[in-house]
Short mmCIF file of C-alpha atoms in Angstrom, two decimals:
data_model
loop_
_atom_site.label_atom_id
_atom_site.label_comp_id
_atom_site.label_asym_id
_atom_site.label_seq_id
_atom_site.Cartn_x
_atom_site.Cartn_y
_atom_site.Cartn_z
CA MET A 9 -5.38 -15.99 -14.81
CA THR A 10 -4.35 -12.45 -13.87
CA THR A 11 -0.70 -11.80 -13.12
CA TYR A 12 0.00 -9.08 -10.59
CA GLU A 13 3.16 -7.05 -10.13
CA PHE A 14 2.64 -7.06 -6.36
CA ASP A 15 1.26 -9.71 -4.04
CA VAL A 16 0.09 -7.08 -1.53
CA PHE A 17 -0.45 -3.35 -1.36
CA ILE A 18 0.27 -2.01 2.13
CA SER A 19 -2.02 0.86 3.15
CA TYR A 20 -0.91 2.76 6.25
CA SER A 21 -0.57 6.10 7.97
CA SER A 22 2.89 7.66 7.66
CA LYS A 23 2.80 7.94 11.46
CA ASP A 24 3.04 4.12 11.53
CA LEU A 25 6.09 4.09 9.25
CA ASP A 26 8.43 2.28 11.68
CA PHE A 27 5.99 -0.61 12.07
CA VAL A 28 5.24 -0.76 8.35
CA MET A 29 8.94 -0.79 7.45
CA LEU A 30 9.35 -3.84 9.68
CA LEU A 31 6.23 -5.48 8.20
CA ASP A 32 7.49 -4.86 4.67
CA LYS A 33 10.92 -6.27 5.53
CA LYS A 34 9.40 -9.45 7.03
CA LEU A 35 6.99 -9.99 4.13
CA SER A 36 9.74 -9.42 1.57
CA ALA A 37 12.04 -11.84 3.42
CA ILE A 38 9.55 -14.67 2.83
CA GLY A 39 9.12 -13.82 -0.84
CA ILE A 40 5.97 -11.69 -0.78
CA ARG A 41 6.14 -8.87 -3.32
CA THR A 42 4.89 -5.73 -1.57
CA PHE A 43 3.93 -2.30 -2.75
CA PHE A 44 5.17 0.06 -0.06
CA ALA A 45 4.59 3.70 -1.01
CA HIS A 46 7.51 4.97 1.07
CA ARG A 47 9.84 2.91 -1.11
CA ASP A 48 7.93 2.52 -4.37
CA ILE A 49 6.65 5.97 -5.28
CA SER A 50 9.36 7.97 -7.00
CA TRP A 51 10.14 11.52 -5.95
CA GLY A 52 8.04 13.89 -8.08
CA ALA A 53 5.64 11.19 -9.26
CA ASN A 54 1.91 11.83 -9.22
CA ILE A 55 0.94 10.17 -5.94
CA VAL A 56 -2.70 9.43 -6.76
CA THR A 57 -1.86 7.98 -10.17
CA SER A 58 0.91 5.88 -8.61
CA LEU A 59 -1.44 4.59 -5.91
CA GLU A 60 -4.17 3.74 -8.42
CA ALA A 61 -1.71 1.83 -10.63
CA ALA A 62 -0.23 -0.05 -7.68
CA LEU A 63 -3.66 -1.01 -6.37
CA GLU A 64 -4.67 -2.29 -9.81
CA ASN A 65 -1.45 -4.33 -9.91
CA SER A 66 -1.80 -5.86 -6.42
CA CYS A 67 -3.54 -9.11 -5.64
CA TYR A 68 -4.32 -8.25 -2.00
CA LEU A 69 -4.54 -5.22 0.27
CA ILE A 70 -3.14 -5.04 3.78
CA LEU A 71 -4.60 -2.17 5.77
CA VAL A 72 -2.49 -1.37 8.81
CA LEU A 73 -5.31 -0.19 11.02
CA SER A 74 -4.31 2.17 13.80
CA PRO A 75 -5.79 5.31 15.34
CA ASP A 76 -3.57 7.33 12.99
CA ALA A 77 -4.73 5.35 9.95
CA VAL A 78 -8.38 5.99 10.80
CA GLY A 79 -7.75 9.73 10.52
CA SER A 80 -5.41 9.59 7.51
CA GLU A 81 -6.55 11.28 4.29
CA TRP A 82 -4.28 9.02 2.20
CA VAL A 83 -5.63 5.83 3.77
CA GLU A 84 -9.14 7.10 2.99
CA ILE A 85 -8.13 7.77 -0.64
CA GLU A 86 -6.65 4.26 -0.94
CA ARG A 87 -9.77 2.77 0.64
CA SER A 88 -12.04 4.65 -1.74
CA ILE A 89 -10.00 3.56 -4.77
CA THR A 90 -10.35 -0.07 -3.73
CA ALA A 91 -13.98 0.09 -2.61
CA PHE A 92 -15.26 -1.68 -5.70
CA ARG A 93 -12.20 -3.77 -6.51
CA PHE A 94 -11.58 -5.94 -3.44
#
């Protein structure tokens, strides 16, 4: 049985940050361990390496799909990293 650091990885456009902050707060309140890049990537850290590690250590992926997410380069990177995993 694999043990994950995070229950879910939240993929989103930074333009949806207000909504995602609320989503993260609600999920955390019911005991779901979330990876939320805004909170969990340290200043100065390598973003791609941090995302790859978090995705590998997450059981599920939540993609907050919005018009902004569809055009987001970072959402596309996260999607491509997970293409063969999930």
